[in-house]
Short mmCIF file of C-alpha atoms in Angstrom, two decimals:
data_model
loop_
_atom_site.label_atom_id
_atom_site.label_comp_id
_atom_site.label_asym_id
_atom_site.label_seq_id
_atom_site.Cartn_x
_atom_site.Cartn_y
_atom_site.Cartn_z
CA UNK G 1 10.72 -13.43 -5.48
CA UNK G 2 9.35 -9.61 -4.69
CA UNK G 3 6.11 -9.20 -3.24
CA UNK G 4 4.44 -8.20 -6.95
CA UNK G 5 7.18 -9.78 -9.15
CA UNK G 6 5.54 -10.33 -12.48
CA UNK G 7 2.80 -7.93 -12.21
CA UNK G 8 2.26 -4.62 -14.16
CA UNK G 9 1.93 -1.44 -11.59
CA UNK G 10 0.48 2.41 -12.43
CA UNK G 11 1.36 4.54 -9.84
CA UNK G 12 -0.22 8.13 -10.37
CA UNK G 13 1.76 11.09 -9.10
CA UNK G 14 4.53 9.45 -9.80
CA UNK G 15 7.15 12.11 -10.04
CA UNK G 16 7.96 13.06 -6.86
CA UNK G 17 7.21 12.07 -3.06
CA UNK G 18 4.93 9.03 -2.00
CA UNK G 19 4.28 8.22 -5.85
CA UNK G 20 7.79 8.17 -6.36
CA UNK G 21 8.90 5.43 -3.22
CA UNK G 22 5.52 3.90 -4.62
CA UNK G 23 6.96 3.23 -7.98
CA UNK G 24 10.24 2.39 -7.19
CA UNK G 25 8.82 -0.17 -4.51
CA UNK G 26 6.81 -1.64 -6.91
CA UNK G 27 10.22 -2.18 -9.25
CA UNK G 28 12.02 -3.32 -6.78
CA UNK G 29 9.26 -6.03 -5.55
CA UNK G 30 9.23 -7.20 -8.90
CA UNK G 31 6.31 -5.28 -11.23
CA UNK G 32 6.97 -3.01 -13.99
CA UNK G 33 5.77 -0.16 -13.56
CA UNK G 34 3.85 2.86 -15.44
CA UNK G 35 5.03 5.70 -13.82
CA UNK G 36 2.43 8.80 -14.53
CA UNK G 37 2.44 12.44 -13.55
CA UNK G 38 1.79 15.79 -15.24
CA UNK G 39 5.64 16.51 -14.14
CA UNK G 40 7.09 15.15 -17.25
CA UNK G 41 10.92 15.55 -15.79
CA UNK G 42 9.93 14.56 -12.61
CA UNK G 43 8.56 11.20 -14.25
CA UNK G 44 11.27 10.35 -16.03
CA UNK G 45 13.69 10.77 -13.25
CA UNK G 46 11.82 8.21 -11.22
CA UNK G 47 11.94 6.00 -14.24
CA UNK G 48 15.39 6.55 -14.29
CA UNK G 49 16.12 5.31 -10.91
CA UNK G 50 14.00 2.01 -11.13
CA UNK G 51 15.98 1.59 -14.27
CA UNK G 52 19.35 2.07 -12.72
CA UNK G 53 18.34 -0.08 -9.97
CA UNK G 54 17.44 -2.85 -13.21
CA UNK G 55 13.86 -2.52 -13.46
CA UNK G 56 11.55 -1.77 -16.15
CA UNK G 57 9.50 1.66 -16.16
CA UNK G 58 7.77 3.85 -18.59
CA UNK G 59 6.76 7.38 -18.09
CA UNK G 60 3.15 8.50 -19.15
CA UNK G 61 2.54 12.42 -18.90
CA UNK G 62 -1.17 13.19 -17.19
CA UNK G 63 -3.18 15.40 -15.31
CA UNK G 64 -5.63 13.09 -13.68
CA UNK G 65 -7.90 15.93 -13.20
CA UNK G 66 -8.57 15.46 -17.46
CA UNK G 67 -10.88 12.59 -18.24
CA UNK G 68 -9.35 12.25 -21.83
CA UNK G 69 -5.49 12.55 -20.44
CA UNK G 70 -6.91 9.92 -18.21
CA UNK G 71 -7.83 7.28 -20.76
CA UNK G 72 -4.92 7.90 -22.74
CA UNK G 73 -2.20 7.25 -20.03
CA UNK G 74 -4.14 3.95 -18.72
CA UNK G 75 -4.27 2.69 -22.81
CA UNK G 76 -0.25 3.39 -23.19
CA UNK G 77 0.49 1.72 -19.99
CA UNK G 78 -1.61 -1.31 -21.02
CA UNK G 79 -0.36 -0.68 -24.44
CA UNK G 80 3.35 -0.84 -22.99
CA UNK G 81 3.80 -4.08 -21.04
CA UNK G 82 0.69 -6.02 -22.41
CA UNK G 83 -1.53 -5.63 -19.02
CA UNK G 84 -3.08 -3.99 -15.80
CA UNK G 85 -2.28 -6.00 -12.31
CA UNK G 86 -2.24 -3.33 -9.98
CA UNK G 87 -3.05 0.33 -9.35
CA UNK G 88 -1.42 2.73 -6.92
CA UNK G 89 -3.52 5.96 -7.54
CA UNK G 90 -1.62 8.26 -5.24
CA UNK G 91 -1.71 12.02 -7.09
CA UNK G 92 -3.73 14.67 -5.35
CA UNK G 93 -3.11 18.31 -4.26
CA UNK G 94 -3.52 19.39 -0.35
CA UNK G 95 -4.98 22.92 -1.25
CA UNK G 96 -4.47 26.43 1.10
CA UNK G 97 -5.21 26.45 4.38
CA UNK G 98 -8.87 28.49 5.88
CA UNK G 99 -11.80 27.97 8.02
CA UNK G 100 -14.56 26.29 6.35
CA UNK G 101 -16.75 30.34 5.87
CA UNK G 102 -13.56 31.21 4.10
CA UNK G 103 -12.63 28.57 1.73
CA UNK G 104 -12.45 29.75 -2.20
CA UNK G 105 -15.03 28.04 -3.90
CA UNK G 106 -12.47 27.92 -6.59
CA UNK G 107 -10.20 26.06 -4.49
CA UNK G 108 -12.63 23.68 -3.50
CA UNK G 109 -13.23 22.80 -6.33
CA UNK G 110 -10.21 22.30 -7.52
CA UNK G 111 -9.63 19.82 -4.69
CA UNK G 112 -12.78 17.98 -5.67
CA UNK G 113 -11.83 17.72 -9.76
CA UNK G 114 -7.90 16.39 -8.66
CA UNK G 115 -8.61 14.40 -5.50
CA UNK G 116 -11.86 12.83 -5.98
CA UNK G 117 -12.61 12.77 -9.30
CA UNK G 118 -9.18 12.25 -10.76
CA UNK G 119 -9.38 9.00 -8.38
CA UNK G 120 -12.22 7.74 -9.77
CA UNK G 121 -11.60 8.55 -13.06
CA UNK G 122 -8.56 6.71 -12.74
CA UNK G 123 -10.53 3.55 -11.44
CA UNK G 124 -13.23 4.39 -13.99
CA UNK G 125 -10.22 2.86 -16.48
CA UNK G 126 -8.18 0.76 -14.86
CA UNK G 127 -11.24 -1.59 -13.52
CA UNK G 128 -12.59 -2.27 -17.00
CA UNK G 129 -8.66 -3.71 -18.03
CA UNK G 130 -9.01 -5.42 -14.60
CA UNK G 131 -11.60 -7.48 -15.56
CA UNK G 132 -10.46 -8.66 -18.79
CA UNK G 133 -7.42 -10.18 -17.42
CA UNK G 134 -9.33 -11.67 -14.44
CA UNK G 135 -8.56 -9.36 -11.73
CA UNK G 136 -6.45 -6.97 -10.00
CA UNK G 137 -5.76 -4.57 -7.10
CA UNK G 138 -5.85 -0.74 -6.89
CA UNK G 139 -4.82 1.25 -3.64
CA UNK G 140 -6.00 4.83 -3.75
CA UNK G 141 -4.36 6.89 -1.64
CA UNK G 142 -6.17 9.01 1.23
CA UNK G 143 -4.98 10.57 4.34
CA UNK G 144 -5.24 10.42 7.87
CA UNK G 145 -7.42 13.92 7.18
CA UNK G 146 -10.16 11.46 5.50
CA UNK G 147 -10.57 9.61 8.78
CA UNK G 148 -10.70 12.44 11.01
CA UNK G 149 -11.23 16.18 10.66
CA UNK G 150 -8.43 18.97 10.23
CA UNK G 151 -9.11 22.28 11.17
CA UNK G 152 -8.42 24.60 8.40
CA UNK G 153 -8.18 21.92 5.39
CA UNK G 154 -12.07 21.99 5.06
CA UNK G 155 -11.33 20.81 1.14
CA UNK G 156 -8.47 18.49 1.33
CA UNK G 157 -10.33 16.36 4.39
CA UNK G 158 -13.46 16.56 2.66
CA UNK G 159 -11.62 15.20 -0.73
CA UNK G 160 -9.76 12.86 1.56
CA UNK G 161 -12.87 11.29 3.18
CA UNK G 162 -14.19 10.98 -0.38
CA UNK G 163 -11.34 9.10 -1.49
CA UNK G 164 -12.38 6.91 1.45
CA UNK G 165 -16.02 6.45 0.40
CA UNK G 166 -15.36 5.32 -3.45
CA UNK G 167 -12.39 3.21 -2.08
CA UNK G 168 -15.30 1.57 0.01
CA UNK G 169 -18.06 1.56 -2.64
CA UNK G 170 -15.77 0.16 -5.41
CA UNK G 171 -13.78 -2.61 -2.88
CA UNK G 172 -18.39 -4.36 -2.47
CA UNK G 173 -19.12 -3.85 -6.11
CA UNK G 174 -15.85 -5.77 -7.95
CA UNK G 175 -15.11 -8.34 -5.13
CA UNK G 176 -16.67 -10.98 -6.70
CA UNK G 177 -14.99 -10.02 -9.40
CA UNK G 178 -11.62 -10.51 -8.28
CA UNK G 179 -11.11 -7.17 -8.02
CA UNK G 180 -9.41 -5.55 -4.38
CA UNK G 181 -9.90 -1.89 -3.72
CA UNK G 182 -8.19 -0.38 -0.39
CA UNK G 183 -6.86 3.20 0.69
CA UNK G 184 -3.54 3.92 2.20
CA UNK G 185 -4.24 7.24 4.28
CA UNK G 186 -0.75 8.60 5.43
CA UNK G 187 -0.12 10.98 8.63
CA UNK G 188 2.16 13.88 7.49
CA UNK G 189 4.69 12.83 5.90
CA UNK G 190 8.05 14.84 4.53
CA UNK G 191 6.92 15.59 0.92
CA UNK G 192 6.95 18.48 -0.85
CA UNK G 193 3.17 19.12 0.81
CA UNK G 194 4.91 19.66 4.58
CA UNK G 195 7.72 21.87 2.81
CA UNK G 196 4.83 24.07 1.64
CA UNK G 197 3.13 24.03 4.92
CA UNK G 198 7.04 25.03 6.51
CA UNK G 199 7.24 27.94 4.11
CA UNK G 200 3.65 29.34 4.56
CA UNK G 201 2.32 28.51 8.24
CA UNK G 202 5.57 27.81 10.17
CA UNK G 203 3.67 27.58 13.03
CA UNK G 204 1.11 24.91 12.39
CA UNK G 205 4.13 23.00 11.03
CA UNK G 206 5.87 23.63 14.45
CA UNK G 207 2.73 22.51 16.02
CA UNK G 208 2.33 18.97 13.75
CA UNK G 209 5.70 18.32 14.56
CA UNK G 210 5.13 18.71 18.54
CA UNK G 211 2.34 16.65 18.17
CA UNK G 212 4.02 14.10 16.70
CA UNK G 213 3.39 10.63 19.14
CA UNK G 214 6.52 9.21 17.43
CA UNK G 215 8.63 12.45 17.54
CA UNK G 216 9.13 12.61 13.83
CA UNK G 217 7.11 12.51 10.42
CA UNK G 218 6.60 9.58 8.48
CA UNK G 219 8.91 8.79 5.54
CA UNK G 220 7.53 8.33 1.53
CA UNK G 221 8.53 5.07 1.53
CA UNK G 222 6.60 4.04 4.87
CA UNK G 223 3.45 4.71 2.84
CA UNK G 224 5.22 3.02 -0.64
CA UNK G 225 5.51 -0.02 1.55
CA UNK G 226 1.83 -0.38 2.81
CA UNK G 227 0.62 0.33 -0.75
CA UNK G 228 2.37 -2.23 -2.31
CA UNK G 229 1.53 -5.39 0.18
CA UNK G 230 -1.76 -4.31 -0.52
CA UNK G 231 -1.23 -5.01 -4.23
CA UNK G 232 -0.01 -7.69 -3.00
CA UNK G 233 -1.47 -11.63 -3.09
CA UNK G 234 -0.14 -11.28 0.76
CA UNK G 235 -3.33 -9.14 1.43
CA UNK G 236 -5.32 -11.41 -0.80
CA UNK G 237 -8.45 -11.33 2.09
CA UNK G 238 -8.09 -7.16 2.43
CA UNK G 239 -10.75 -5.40 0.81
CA UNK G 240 -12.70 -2.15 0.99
CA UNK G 241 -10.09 -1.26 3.63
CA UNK G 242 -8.44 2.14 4.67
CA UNK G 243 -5.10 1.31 6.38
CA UNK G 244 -4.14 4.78 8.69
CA UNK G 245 -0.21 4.60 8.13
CA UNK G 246 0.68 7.98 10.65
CA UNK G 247 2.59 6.87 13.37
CA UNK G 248 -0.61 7.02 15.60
CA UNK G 249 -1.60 10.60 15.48
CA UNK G 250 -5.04 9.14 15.05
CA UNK G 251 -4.71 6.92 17.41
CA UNK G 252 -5.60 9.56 20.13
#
C-alpha cells in the first residue's frame, strides 16, 4: 500500500519541476491525482507519465493568480474523481533579481498576486471540499527564502515568508477540523528557476553552488517526497509546520 493510496491529490504547478515529481509521487503512492498548471502541454505530459507508469491523472488548465480559474479547476478536480484528500499547492514564480530601493513595483506585485494570493486562493477552495468529506491535508510550498532573507529577491522572500504565515494561520484555525496545513520550503533546487538564474546571473549561480554544504543542489523529487508524507496519515500529528528541505544551507 503507497503512502496516500486511495486518496485524491491537486498538485498546482504541475507541469514541470517540483509540481511535476509532486504529482507523479502522489500516483505512484497511490492517489489520483489533479494535475493543474497554466502550461496546458506541460500538464498533460505529466499526466502522461503517471499514466504510463498505471496511474490515474487528469489535467486542469489554471493560472492560480485568477480567482475564477481558481474555482473552476478545484470544481473539475472534485468533479473528476468524486473528492478532495489532499493538496500540494506548489506553483509560484521566483521574480528578477534587485536590491530592495530597486525592485519594480510591478514585479512585486506580481509576486504577491501568484505566490501569496494564488496560495490562498487555492486553500480558499480546497478547505471548504475538505470539510465536507471530513478532512484533509494541503502542503503549500515555500522556500528556504521564507525562513531566512536573500539578498536581492526582496519579492520572492517576502512572498515566500507569506506563504509561511497563511500556512501557519490556516494549520490553528481547521485543526479541529481535521484539517492539516504545512509548508515544504526547498533550498535551490535544479528547476527551471536555477536554469534562469544560470542564464542571467552566472555568478550568483556559481556562488549558490560553492555554497552548497552538500556540494550539490537538491533534486525535484527530494521536495515531491517531503510533500507527500505530509499528506500523508504518517504525519497525522504535523501541523502548522514548515519543513526546510535544502540540504542545510539554513542550517548555518
Amino acid at each position: 500500500m503507497g503512502l496516500v493510496a486511495g486518496k485524491v491529490a491537486l498538485v498546482t504547478g504541475g507541469a514541470a519541476g517540483i509540481g511535476r515529481a509532486s504529482a507523479v509521487t502522489f500516483a505512484r503512492e497511490g492517489a489520483r491525482v489533479a494535475v493543474v498548471d497554466d502550461d496546458a502541454a506541460g500538464g498533460e505530459k505529466t499526466v502522461a507519465m503517471i499514466e504510463e507508469a498505471g496511474g490515474t491523472a487528469v489535467f486542469i488548465e489554471c493560472d492560480i493568480a485568477d480567482a475564477d480559474g481558481v474555482e473552476c479547476a478545484i470544481a473539475k478536480s472534485v468533479e473528476a474523481f468524486g473528492r478532495l484528500d489532499c493538496a500540494h499547492n506548489n506553483a509560484g514564480v521566483e521574480g528578477p533579481m534587485a536590491l530592495t530601493a530597486e525592485y519594480a513595483e510591478s514585479e512585486w506585485d506580481r509576486l504577491m498576486g501568484v505566490n501569496v494570493k494564488g496560495t490562498w486562493l487555492c486553500m480558499r477552495h480546497e478547505i471548504p471540499r475538505m470539510l465536507f468529506r471530513g478532512g484533509g491535508a494541503i502542503v503549500n510550498t515555500a522556500s528556504f527564502a521564507g525562513v531566512v532573507g536573500v539578498e536581492g529577491m526582496t519579492a520572492y522572500s517576502a512572498s515566500k515568508f507569506g506563504v509561511v504565515g497563511i500556512t501557519k494561520v490556516a494549520a490553528l484555525e481547521y485543526a479541529s477540523m481535521g484539517i492539516r496545513v504545512n509548508a515544504v520550503c526547498p533550498g535551490p533546487i535544479r528547476t527551471a528557476m536555477i536554469d534562469r538564474l544560470r542564464e542571467t546571473n552566472p555568478q550568483a549561480m556559481a556562488d549558490l553552488l560553492a555554497s552548497a554544504p552538500m556540494g550539490r543542489l537538491g533534486r525535484p523529487e527530494e521536495i515531491a517526497e517531503a510533500a507527500v508524507w505530509l499528506c500523508s496519515d504518517r504525519a497525522s500529528f504535523v501541523n502548522g509546520h514548515s519543513m526546510v528541505v535544502d540540504g542545510a544551507f539554513t542550517a548555518r
